[in-house]
Amino acid sequence: MQCDFILRGHVLSFQGSPFASAQPEAATRLYEAMAISDGKVAGLGTLAEMQALLPQADVIDHDTKLILAGFVDAHVHFPQTAIIASWGKRLIDWLNSYTFPEEMRFGDPGYAAEIANRYLDLTTANGTTTTCSFCTIHPESVDAFFTAAQARGQRVAAGKTCMDRNAPEGLRDTVQSAYDDSKALIERWHGVDRLEYAITPRFSPTSTPDQLAALGALWAEHPDCLMQTHLSEQVDEIEWVKSLFPQARDYLDTYEEFGLLGARGLYGHAIHLEERERHRLRDFGAALIHCPTSNTFIGSGLFDMGGLMAEGQRIGLATDTGGGSSFSMLRTMAAAYEVGQLRGRPLHAAELIWLATQGSARALRMEDKIGNIAPGMEADLVVLDLASTPAIAQRAARAEDLWEAVFPTLMMGDDRAITEVWINGQCV
Ligand code: GUN
Ligand code: ZN
């Protein structure tokens, strides 16, 4: 099997966070070529340097195309693939009308496998190489997702969604079964190949305090697992949480009290945060996941990227399929830009790309393996055509530098801009 390759083009590598300096582009470096050996990035430099490094390697010439780390989508619900873009409801109505009836079907392993594969086909076509997914309450849905990702060599995280109240009959587990099923899934999947388990209480309204405590205990027993949930997405949701947990200081406290706040915790949405919540999230190094197409689609609110970054929060970017309205991280970057504008913080193209790659990889605590092109990193890549449609091409032709050439693809691009996707050192 051929395992050495050289890719020539515009190879983008981050040397640091573009949010850390007044000149975001200064955090990046462009190389003419990169070398891949045994699934990992072996080097970056000129074509001649890479050929000296790997003399036997095939050279694939991508000319002026942009070669990036594969996109990392830090918060998705793969079981909502078939109900994406369902019209017109607020969060709780949307869950009850579309989401819960669809999630009911995932006790059927055949259906779960069909949707898991459809989801991974769609996201791969959009240049996404890693996702962190909620499954359903059925362990079969987790087996289906990990089985499909494993067969494709993908690095993913996922977990069984736990709910023991405020969900319909057929979609509720119990304190004990949530703990037992999650534990068995950790033992079956966590750390196998490129798969990681995320302990997954859906959100505090659908778990009793006892279930949250059991999952907190499970996390303490398996501290190398991730933990994912939702936090402060809609104002009426927050009121509901406060009525269900009258002792809690705020929404985050309903997790913190039960051992569900930590550095490997991922908190989706995190829009309407109180001062204490922001301090605690930052002190723990927990990850906030920005889901801009979902937040506008379900009408949740405008994430405070400028303020949260300035106070040093760890932030990832995500589609939130199917509350979000797209599988594409390009479309998601466009929405993040638009939301930033509405909050007075226009994001630079380098910041958007960083969020969709290294930012999300940092959120998932995988930044030593994925999310950047650098020696030793796993070779998950996307090759972007910066002139994929006539409208984009004519704008890019006017560009005076790379960032001006990239930006129209971030704003207007879709799966037509994705020329090639590499997973674990293989072109797929
Ligand atoms: N809060 C609890 N569950 C969900 C979900 O499935 N989607 C979104 N957007 N928010 C949630
Ligand atoms: Zn979600």
GROMACS .gro file of N, CA and C in nm, residues 119-120 129-133 145-146 149-150 153-158 192 194-197 226 364 366 370:
model
   78
  119TYR      N    1  -2.482   1.054   0.710
  119TYR     CA    2  -2.426   1.172   0.777
  119TYR      C    3  -2.276   1.186   0.744
  120LEU      N    4  -2.202   1.077   0.754
  120LEU     CA    5  -2.057   1.087   0.728
  120LEU      C    6  -2.029   1.112   0.580
  129THR      N    7  -1.368   1.639   0.867
  129THR     CA    8  -1.303   1.509   0.891
  129THR      C    9  -1.325   1.458   1.033
  130THR      N   10  -1.356   1.548   1.126
  130THR     CA   11  -1.386   1.506   1.264
  130THR      C   12  -1.516   1.572   1.309
  131THR      N   13  -1.602   1.493   1.375
  131THR     CA   14  -1.720   1.552   1.440
  131THR      C   15  -1.733   1.495   1.580
  132CYS      N   16  -1.799   1.573   1.665
  132CYS     CA   17  -1.831   1.529   1.800
  132CYS      C   18  -1.983   1.525   1.808
  133SER      N   19  -2.038   1.403   1.816
  133SER     CA   20  -2.182   1.388   1.796
  133SER      C   21  -2.257   1.338   1.919
  145PHE      N   22  -2.272   0.475   1.488
  145PHE     CA   23  -2.187   0.590   1.453
  145PHE      C   24  -2.039   0.552   1.460
  146PHE      N   25  -1.999   0.487   1.569
  146PHE     CA   26  -1.858   0.450   1.582
  146PHE      C   27  -1.818   0.346   1.477
  149ALA      N   28  -1.768   0.536   1.148
  149ALA     CA   29  -1.649   0.622   1.151
  149ALA      C   30  -1.522   0.538   1.151
  150GLN      N   31  -1.525   0.428   1.225
  150GLN     CA   32  -1.407   0.341   1.233
  150GLN      C   33  -1.373   0.282   1.096
  153GLY      N   34  -1.183   0.524   0.905
  153GLY     CA   35  -1.057   0.571   0.964
  153GLY      C   36  -1.067   0.709   1.027
  154GLN      N   37  -1.188   0.752   1.063
  154GLN     CA   38  -1.205   0.889   1.111
  154GLN      C   39  -1.184   0.903   1.260
  155ARG      N   40  -1.129   1.018   1.300
  155ARG     CA   41  -1.123   1.053   1.442
  155ARG      C   42  -1.254   1.123   1.476
  156VAL      N   43  -1.335   1.061   1.562
  156VAL     CA   44  -1.462   1.121   1.605
  156VAL      C   45  -1.481   1.099   1.754
  157ALA      N   46  -1.570   1.180   1.809
  157ALA     CA   47  -1.617   1.158   1.946
  157ALA      C   48  -1.768   1.149   1.941
  158ALA      N   49  -1.826   1.071   2.032
  158ALA     CA   50  -1.971   1.057   2.037
  158ALA      C   51  -2.011   0.994   2.169
  192VAL      N   52  -1.047   0.319   2.117
  192VAL     CA   53  -1.029   0.220   2.010
  192VAL      C   54  -1.001   0.296   1.879
  194ARG      N   55  -0.937   0.558   1.638
  194ARG     CA   56  -0.940   0.704   1.656
  194ARG      C   57  -1.070   0.750   1.724
  195LEU      N   58  -1.132   0.663   1.800
  195LEU     CA   59  -1.264   0.693   1.857
  195LEU      C   60  -1.254   0.735   2.004
  196GLU      N   61  -1.332   0.837   2.040
  196GLU     CA   62  -1.334   0.880   2.180
  196GLU      C   63  -1.477   0.891   2.229
  197TYR      N   64  -1.498   0.853   2.353
  197TYR     CA   65  -1.633   0.859   2.409
  197TYR      C   66  -1.658   0.993   2.478
  226LEU      N   67  -1.452   1.275   2.719
  226LEU     CA   68  -1.515   1.405   2.707
  226LEU      C   69  -1.652   1.400   2.774
  364LEU      N   70  -1.206   2.000   2.171
  364LEU     CA   71  -1.214   1.855   2.189
  364LEU      C   72  -1.089   1.796   2.253
  366MET      N   73  -0.804   1.770   2.127
  366MET     CA   74  -0.736   1.687   2.027
  366MET      C   75  -0.634   1.768   1.949
  370ILE      N   76  -0.500   1.669   1.565
  370ILE     CA   77  -0.573   1.720   1.448
  370ILE      C   78  -0.594   1.871   1.458
   0.00000   0.00000   0.00000
